[in-house]
Each structure stands twice: as C-alpha cells, then as structure tokens.
Amino acid sequence: MARHFKHWLKAFCEYTATSEAPLDFHFWTGVSTIASVLRRRVWRDENIFKWTPNFYIIFVGPAGVVTKSTTINIGYELLRDVPGVNFGPDSMTWHGLAKKFESAFEYHPKGLPPDQQIPMSPLTCSISELGTFLRPGDRELISFLTDIWDGKDRPFEHSTGYSGQIKIENPWLNVIGATTPEWMQDNFPPSMLQQGIGSRIIFIFGDKKRHLSAYPSRIQAARGIDYILMKKQLTEDLIDMSQLFGPFDLTDEAFKWGEAWYLKHHNGRDISMASSRYGGYLARKQTHMHKLAMVLSVAQRGNLTIEKDDL
C-alpha cells in the first residue's frame, strides 16, 4: 500500500485542526496512536535491554475546558479500524486485565515455525477518566505497570483470588489517559513522581482552549477539508505501519549525536530540574527519547531506521 502522507503526525494534526484542544494534546494523541499499531512487533535492541515504542501519556487539565477525552477519542476511532490492535479495559482490575492480555496473545511473525516466532501480548488502553484505571493505592498494580513499561522479554506471573495463577507472555501496554490537576493533587504523591511509575509517564498539561470552534464541521467545509476521506487515508497508513516487524537501527550520525547527548545529560543537570523529584524522570529520559524517535521514524519514513533528526 502506498502511504498517503509523508509525515503522518503532521497530517493527523491537520486532521484535528478545528478541535479546541491544545496542539500538544493532538501531537501526543498521534504518537500514542502510532505506538498502538506498532505494538511489540518493533524494538531497539541494546543486547542487555530493549526499547519498545509504548507510552504512558496522561493529559492534565481542568474539567470541561480543553476537551481531553474528545481528543483521545479521535485516535481511538482511527484504531478501531486497524486489524490486530487489542484494547484493554476501561477500569483496571487484575481479573479484567488478565482476560484482556490473554485474548491479545499472539506469535509473530506468523507463518514461521514456532521456535522462530516471538510470543507477545500487546494491549492499548484509552482512558477518559484516569481515576477509573489507575489506583495509586494498589501497590501490586502499580508495580506491574512500572515493570512492563520497560519492555522486558519475559513472562509476567501473578496470583489473584479470581483466576488463580496468571501468566502473561511478554506483556506490552500502551496507555493514553486524562485527568484533572485536582485528581493529581489528591492521588499522586511526590514519591510517585520521584521514582517508579511517575517517571515513566509523560504528563501533558493544558488549561486553555487553542481557539473557539462552535461548529467544526462548518469550518472544515469552508476550508475544503474532506474529513471522511482524510480519516480513511490516515487509517490506511496506520494499517501499513502495523505490518512492520523487526529491530530498529540507528544511523552513524544518530549514534554520534546520541552518545554526545548522553554524556552531556549525565554530566550536568539544568537548574530547573535540580530538585530530587526529577531524578527518576532524568534517569529514563534516554528511554523516553528513543521510544519517541521510533514513532517519528515510522511517521515520516515508514522504516525501522532512527536518524539524527528523530533524536
């Protein structure tokens, strides 16, 4: 299939241009959407660990102001038409999550002998109200979410009162959700931001509408935007991306830039992040960066090569 757009993320932001939500919300919805179709089928292998393009993205903003849930739903609507994307539960319980992971289990690449295939259990969760999904007081759940973000190649085992022993082969979870500053203040203690799950989440804050748009459909018509056609083309490109399989490589320029960045990153800290609360995030910034670079590479070129500009 020929790709419709040279840069899928730019096209997606144009597709959502009449929305009132901040542009950052649309960009990161696009990132999460691409990650959802890539799943664990692609990775960057550093031998002693792997990076996979999954994200925990949380929009934070006042209720009813920046259309957080509506923005998330735009990406979800595209994903509904992409074969192979499995959706997780809206509310998080071990029983419900285990059932979803169980139904998502698959081997790739298909058609090869079993000893040449990779087992995986990929899920995407699109959550309008983070409080129904994430329960900071549930230590076992938080530990699980923390552990699988890293993309380790190993099964996860857990015992529950509902299902007995649960074994998930190579779980992979991509999450995009929304909440309010009030919920964050009441439920997210500083200790969670300093380490563990908090340092693995990308928080996107917005408290103002980008512009006012009472009737988006009329604006689209006035601009000559064929919304239905563009949705179809964006979805077809996602289907194309979903067929990718294998490891990412880095160009020589990307390696050199990444090495220089890594030395600078660990030899000095910007004064704005001098507080210890940012320690966990800074320790994982290289991982965040390469996860995003994988998505940018696919969005622009549809291949498995990370270039310097992606980083």
GROMACS .gro file of C-alpha atoms in nm, residues 3-307:
model
  305
    3ARG     CA    1   0.146   0.584   0.205
    4HIS     CA    2  -0.093   0.879   0.173
    5PHE     CA    3   0.108   1.118   0.391
    6LYS     CA    4   0.481   1.184   0.403
    7HIS     CA    5   0.455   1.280   0.769
    8TRP     CA    6   0.164   1.108   0.940
    9LEU     CA    7   0.182   1.313   1.260
   10LYS     CA    8   0.162   1.641   1.070
   11ALA     CA    9  -0.134   1.508   0.872
   12PHE     CA   10  -0.304   1.398   1.195
   13CYS     CA   11  -0.261   1.745   1.346
   14GLU     CA   12  -0.414   1.895   1.030
   15TYR     CA   13  -0.700   1.644   1.060
   16THR     CA   14  -0.767   1.774   1.413
   17ALA     CA   15  -0.704   2.142   1.333
   18THR     CA   16  -1.063   2.251   1.406
   19SER     CA   17  -1.054   2.099   1.755
   20GLU     CA   18  -1.033   2.337   2.051
   21ALA     CA   19  -0.780   2.121   2.236
   22PRO     CA   20  -0.416   2.236   2.266
   23LEU     CA   21  -0.194   2.126   1.979
   24ASP     CA   22   0.026   1.930   2.223
   25PHE     CA   23  -0.272   1.708   2.304
   26HIS     CA   24  -0.316   1.622   1.937
   27PHE     CA   25   0.053   1.559   1.877
   28TRP     CA   26   0.076   1.316   2.168
   29THR     CA   27  -0.254   1.150   2.073
   30GLY     CA   28  -0.094   1.090   1.734
   31VAL     CA   29   0.219   0.946   1.898
   32SER     CA   30   0.008   0.709   2.109
   33THR     CA   31  -0.194   0.607   1.803
   34ILE     CA   32   0.115   0.508   1.604
   35ALA     CA   33   0.257   0.324   1.906
   36SER     CA   34  -0.067   0.127   1.930
   37VAL     CA   35  -0.028  -0.016   1.579
   38LEU     CA   36   0.346  -0.083   1.614
   39ARG     CA   37   0.295  -0.283   1.933
   40ARG     CA   38   0.579  -0.510   2.037
   41ARG     CA   39   0.641  -0.602   1.675
   42VAL     CA   40   0.928  -0.348   1.658
   43TRP     CA   41   1.205  -0.267   1.903
   44ARG     CA   42   1.552  -0.126   1.952
   45ASP     CA   43   1.785  -0.396   2.086
   46GLU     CA   44   2.083  -0.292   2.301
   47ASN     CA   45   2.155  -0.658   2.388
   48ILE     CA   46   2.134  -0.607   2.766
   49PHE     CA   47   1.796  -0.434   2.733
   50LYS     CA   48   1.538  -0.341   2.469
   51TRP     CA   49   1.334  -0.030   2.398
   52THR     CA   50   0.981  -0.077   2.267
   53PRO     CA   51   0.752   0.205   2.147
   54ASN     CA   52   0.491   0.200   2.421
   55PHE     CA   53   0.395   0.506   2.624
   56TYR     CA   54   0.205   0.611   2.933
   57ILE     CA   55   0.069   0.950   2.826
   58ILE     CA   56  -0.156   1.149   3.058
   59PHE     CA   57  -0.333   1.473   2.967
   60VAL     CA   58  -0.384   1.700   3.267
   61GLY     CA   59  -0.624   1.992   3.250
   62PRO     CA   60  -0.934   2.148   3.410
   63ALA     CA   61  -1.258   1.958   3.359
   64GLY     CA   62  -1.462   2.070   3.057
   65VAL     CA   63  -1.208   2.323   2.928
   66VAL     CA   64  -0.953   2.157   2.698
   67THR     CA   65  -1.158   1.861   2.563
   68LYS     CA   66  -0.913   1.596   2.685
   69SER     CA   67  -1.143   1.297   2.635
   70THR     CA   68  -1.264   1.414   2.295
   71THR     CA   69  -0.904   1.444   2.178
   72ILE     CA   70  -0.815   1.094   2.299
   73ASN     CA   71  -1.122   0.954   2.126
   74ILE     CA   72  -1.008   1.086   1.785
   75GLY     CA   73  -0.712   0.849   1.795
   76TYR     CA   74  -0.925   0.566   1.930
   77GLU     CA   75  -1.169   0.599   1.640
   78LEU     CA   76  -0.885   0.552   1.391
   79LEU     CA   77  -0.751   0.247   1.576
   80ARG     CA   78  -1.087   0.071   1.573
   81ASP     CA   79  -1.039   0.003   1.203
   82VAL     CA   80  -0.682  -0.132   1.228
   83PRO     CA   81  -0.667  -0.514   1.244
   84GLY     CA   82  -0.454  -0.655   1.525
   85VAL     CA   83  -0.493  -0.369   1.774
   86ASN     CA   84  -0.624  -0.503   2.105
   87PHE     CA   85  -0.788  -0.272   2.357
   88GLY     CA   86  -0.755  -0.307   2.731
   89PRO     CA   87  -1.023  -0.249   2.994
   90ASP     CA   88  -1.151   0.098   3.084
   91SER     CA   89  -1.129   0.017   3.455
   92MET     CA   90  -0.833  -0.167   3.597
   93THR     CA   91  -0.878  -0.492   3.789
   94TRP     CA   92  -0.637  -0.783   3.783
   95HIS     CA   93  -0.914  -1.014   3.664
   96GLY     CA   94  -1.021  -0.788   3.377
   97LEU     CA   95  -0.665  -0.705   3.276
   98ALA     CA   96  -0.560  -1.070   3.272
   99LYS     CA   97  -0.853  -1.163   3.047
  100LYS     CA   98  -0.763  -0.887   2.802
  101PHE     CA   99  -0.397  -0.986   2.792
  102GLU     CA  100  -0.500  -1.346   2.742
  103SER     CA  101  -0.712  -1.260   2.439
  104ALA     CA  102  -0.432  -1.041   2.297
  105PHE     CA  103  -0.171  -1.318   2.296
  106GLU     CA  104  -0.012  -1.388   1.958
  107TYR     CA  105   0.304  -1.507   1.786
  108HIS     CA  106   0.500  -1.302   1.530
  109PRO     CA  107   0.596  -1.322   1.255
  110LYS     CA  108   0.316  -1.555   1.155
  111GLY     CA  109   0.386  -1.841   0.919
  112LEU     CA  110   0.728  -1.932   1.062
  113PRO     CA  111   0.800  -2.238   1.278
  114PRO     CA  112   0.713  -2.183   1.648
  115ASP     CA  113   1.080  -2.173   1.754
  116GLN     CA  114   1.135  -1.874   1.520
  117GLN     CA  115   0.835  -1.675   1.639
  118ILE     CA  116   0.815  -1.423   1.922
  119PRO     CA  117   0.532  -1.455   2.175
  120MET     CA  118   0.371  -1.128   2.281
  121SER     CA  119   0.060  -0.990   2.449
  122PRO     CA  120   0.008  -0.627   2.335
  123LEU     CA  121  -0.271  -0.404   2.468
  124THR     CA  122  -0.369  -0.040   2.423
  125CYS     CA  123  -0.576   0.140   2.686
  126SER     CA  124  -0.761   0.461   2.602
  127ILE     CA  125  -0.888   0.609   2.929
  128SER     CA  126  -1.113   0.914   2.955
  129GLU     CA  127  -1.101   0.926   3.336
  130LEU     CA  128  -0.767   0.814   3.478
  131GLY     CA  129  -0.918   0.752   3.821
  132THR     CA  130  -1.116   0.453   3.689
  133PHE     CA  131  -0.795   0.291   3.564
  134LEU     CA  132  -0.506   0.388   3.788
  135ARG     CA  133  -0.534   0.328   4.161
  136PRO     CA  134  -0.217   0.459   4.327
  137GLY     CA  135  -0.302   0.272   4.647
  138ASP     CA  136  -0.289  -0.065   4.469
  139ARG     CA  137   0.081  -0.144   4.510
  140GLU     CA  138   0.073  -0.467   4.310
  141LEU     CA  139  -0.094  -0.295   4.016
  142ILE     CA  140   0.149  -0.002   4.025
  143SER     CA  141   0.440  -0.247   4.041
  144PHE     CA  142   0.306  -0.431   3.737
  145LEU     CA  143   0.258  -0.112   3.534
  146THR     CA  144   0.607   0.001   3.631
  147ASP     CA  145   0.765  -0.328   3.533
  148ILE     CA  146   0.608  -0.379   3.189
  149TRP     CA  147   0.678  -0.024   3.067
  150ASP     CA  148   1.041  -0.129   3.030
  151GLY     CA  149   0.961  -0.385   2.758
  152LYS     CA  150   1.150  -0.675   2.914
  153ASP     CA  151   1.145  -1.009   2.733
  154ARG     CA  152   0.995  -1.232   2.997
  155PRO     CA  153   0.658  -1.363   3.111
  156PHE     CA  154   0.481  -1.196   3.400
  157GLU     CA  155   0.320  -1.415   3.665
  158HIS     CA  156   0.067  -1.310   3.927
  159SER     CA  157  -0.178  -1.480   4.160
  160THR     CA  158  -0.534  -1.350   4.208
  161GLY     CA  159  -0.835  -1.459   4.406
  162TYR     CA  160  -1.041  -1.464   4.088
  163SER     CA  161  -0.829  -1.654   3.839
  164GLY     CA  162  -0.559  -1.824   4.042
  165GLN     CA  163  -0.220  -1.808   3.877
  166ILE     CA  164  -0.192  -1.564   3.584
  167LYS     CA  165   0.092  -1.594   3.333
  168ILE     CA  166   0.124  -1.328   3.062
  169GLU     CA  167   0.373  -1.383   2.781
  170ASN     CA  168   0.575  -1.068   2.709
  171PRO     CA  169   0.308  -0.816   2.816
  172TRP     CA  170   0.316  -0.483   2.632
  173LEU     CA  171   0.094  -0.195   2.739
  174ASN     CA  172   0.034   0.142   2.572
  175VAL     CA  173  -0.180   0.387   2.771
  176ILE     CA  174  -0.326   0.728   2.697
  177GLY     CA  175  -0.549   0.887   2.957
  178ALA     CA  176  -0.679   1.211   3.102
  179THR     CA  177  -0.730   1.363   3.443
  180THR     CA  178  -0.752   1.693   3.628
  181PRO     CA  179  -0.496   1.879   3.841
  182GLU     CA  180  -0.722   1.816   4.142
  183TRP     CA  181  -0.709   1.438   4.092
  184MET     CA  182  -0.332   1.454   4.058
  185GLN     CA  183  -0.300   1.652   4.380
  186ASP     CA  184  -0.527   1.414   4.572
  187ASN     CA  185  -0.392   1.085   4.433
  188PHE     CA  186  -0.036   1.131   4.310
  189PRO     CA  187   0.206   1.187   4.600
  190PRO     CA  188   0.550   1.336   4.524
  191SER     CA  189   0.711   0.997   4.593
  192MET     CA  190   0.536   0.853   4.287
  193LEU     CA  191   0.676   1.129   4.069
  194GLN     CA  192   1.028   1.083   4.202
  195GLN     CA  193   1.052   0.717   4.111
  196GLY     CA  194   0.865   0.419   3.975
  197ILE     CA  195   0.552   0.479   3.774
  198GLY     CA  196   0.567   0.860   3.776
  199SER     CA  197   0.899   0.878   3.595
  200ARG     CA  198   0.759   0.655   3.321
  201ILE     CA  199   0.460   0.878   3.248
  202ILE     CA  200   0.464   1.169   3.004
  203PHE     CA  201   0.235   1.435   3.152
  204ILE     CA  202   0.093   1.688   2.906
  205PHE     CA  203  -0.066   1.993   3.071
  206GLY     CA  204  -0.314   2.231   2.912
  207ASP     CA  205  -0.553   2.481   3.070
  208LYS     CA  206  -0.669   2.693   2.775
  209LYS     CA  207  -0.853   2.628   2.452
  210ARG     CA  208  -0.640   2.662   2.140
  211HIS     CA  209  -0.924   2.853   1.974
  212LEU     CA  210  -1.304   2.859   1.979
  213SER     CA  211  -1.478   2.628   1.735
  214ALA     CA  212  -1.854   2.610   1.785
  215TYR     CA  213  -1.920   2.403   1.469
  216PRO     CA  214  -1.606   2.223   1.350
  217SER     CA  215  -1.785   2.065   1.054
  218ARG     CA  216  -1.864   2.405   0.903
  219ILE     CA  217  -1.505   2.522   0.942
  220GLN     CA  218  -1.382   2.203   0.773
  221ALA     CA  219  -1.625   2.254   0.484
  222ALA     CA  220  -1.517   2.618   0.445
  223ARG     CA  221  -1.153   2.508   0.427
  224GLY     CA  222  -1.228   2.236   0.177
  225ILE     CA  223  -1.130   1.956   0.418
  226ASP     CA  224  -1.285   1.619   0.331
  227TYR     CA  225  -1.290   1.484   0.687
  228ILE     CA  226  -1.424   1.139   0.592
  229LEU     CA  227  -1.163   1.088   0.319
  230MET     CA  228  -0.880   1.207   0.543
  231LYS     CA  229  -0.988   0.968   0.818
  232LYS     CA  230  -0.985   0.683   0.568
  233GLN     CA  231  -0.637   0.774   0.445
  234LEU     CA  232  -0.496   0.813   0.797
  235THR     CA  233  -0.636   0.471   0.887
  236GLU     CA  234  -0.491   0.309   0.576
  237ASP     CA  235  -0.149   0.447   0.665
  238LEU     CA  236  -0.184   0.306   1.017
  239ILE     CA  237  -0.266  -0.034   0.869
  240ASP     CA  238   0.050  -0.004   0.660
  241MET     CA  239   0.255   0.078   0.972
  242SER     CA  240   0.101  -0.216   1.159
  243GLN     CA  241   0.274  -0.458   0.919
  244LEU     CA  242   0.624  -0.350   1.024
  245PHE     CA  243   0.826  -0.609   1.215
  246GLY     CA  244   1.182  -0.625   1.343
  247PRO     CA  245   1.455  -0.425   1.518
  248PHE     CA  246   1.529  -0.055   1.468
  249ASP     CA  247   1.876   0.052   1.362
  250LEU     CA  248   2.045   0.388   1.418
  251THR     CA  249   2.245   0.571   1.153
  252ASP     CA  250   2.606   0.661   1.231
  253GLU     CA  251   2.501   1.025   1.274
  254ALA     CA  252   2.229   0.923   1.519
  255PHE     CA  253   2.478   0.715   1.721
  256LYS     CA  254   2.724   1.005   1.742
  257TRP     CA  255   2.454   1.253   1.842
  258GLY     CA  256   2.308   1.010   2.096
  259GLU     CA  257   2.646   0.946   2.258
  260ALA     CA  258   2.720   1.319   2.286
  261TRP     CA  259   2.374   1.386   2.430
  262TYR     CA  260   2.413   1.103   2.683
  263LEU     CA  261   2.744   1.239   2.816
  264LYS     CA  262   2.604   1.590   2.846
  265HIS     CA  263   2.285   1.462   3.009
  266HIS     CA  264   2.471   1.275   3.283
  267ASN     CA  265   2.746   1.530   3.342
  268GLY     CA  266   2.518   1.821   3.425
  269ARG     CA  267   2.164   1.898   3.527
  270ASP     CA  268   1.966   2.205   3.429
  271ILE     CA  269   1.888   2.424   3.731
  272SER     CA  270   1.515   2.394   3.658
  273MET     CA  271   1.542   2.019   3.733
  274ALA     CA  272   1.778   2.040   4.028
  275SER     CA  273   1.515   1.901   4.267
  276SER     CA  274   1.544   1.531   4.356
  277ARG     CA  275   1.184   1.482   4.245
  278TYR     CA  276   1.308   1.479   3.883
  279GLY     CA  277   1.573   1.212   3.940
  280GLY     CA  278   1.366   0.919   3.814
  281TYR     CA  279   1.248   1.104   3.504
  282LEU     CA  280   1.602   1.216   3.415
  283ALA     CA  281   1.726   0.860   3.455
  284ARG     CA  282   1.470   0.745   3.198
  285LYS     CA  283   1.484   1.039   2.961
  286GLN     CA  284   1.703   0.845   2.716
  287THR     CA  285   1.438   0.574   2.703
  288HIS     CA  286   1.157   0.826   2.651
  289MET     CA  287   1.362   0.984   2.375
  290HIS     CA  288   1.424   0.662   2.184
  291LYS     CA  289   1.065   0.546   2.219
  292LEU     CA  290   0.955   0.873   2.060
  293ALA     CA  291   1.229   0.854   1.794
  294MET     CA  292   1.093   0.515   1.681
  295VAL     CA  293   0.749   0.666   1.634
  296LEU     CA  294   0.886   0.970   1.449
  297SER     CA  295   1.085   0.745   1.217
  298VAL     CA  296   0.777   0.546   1.122
  299ALA     CA  297   0.560   0.859   1.094
  300GLN     CA  298   0.799   1.021   0.846
  301ARG     CA  299   0.962   0.738   0.651
  302GLY     CA  300   0.779   0.419   0.737
  303ASN     CA  301   1.105   0.236   0.804
  304LEU     CA  302   1.296   0.097   1.101
  305THR     CA  303   1.590   0.337   1.097
  306ILE     CA  304   1.634   0.612   1.356
  307GLU     CA  305   1.809   0.918   1.216
   0.00000   0.00000   0.00000
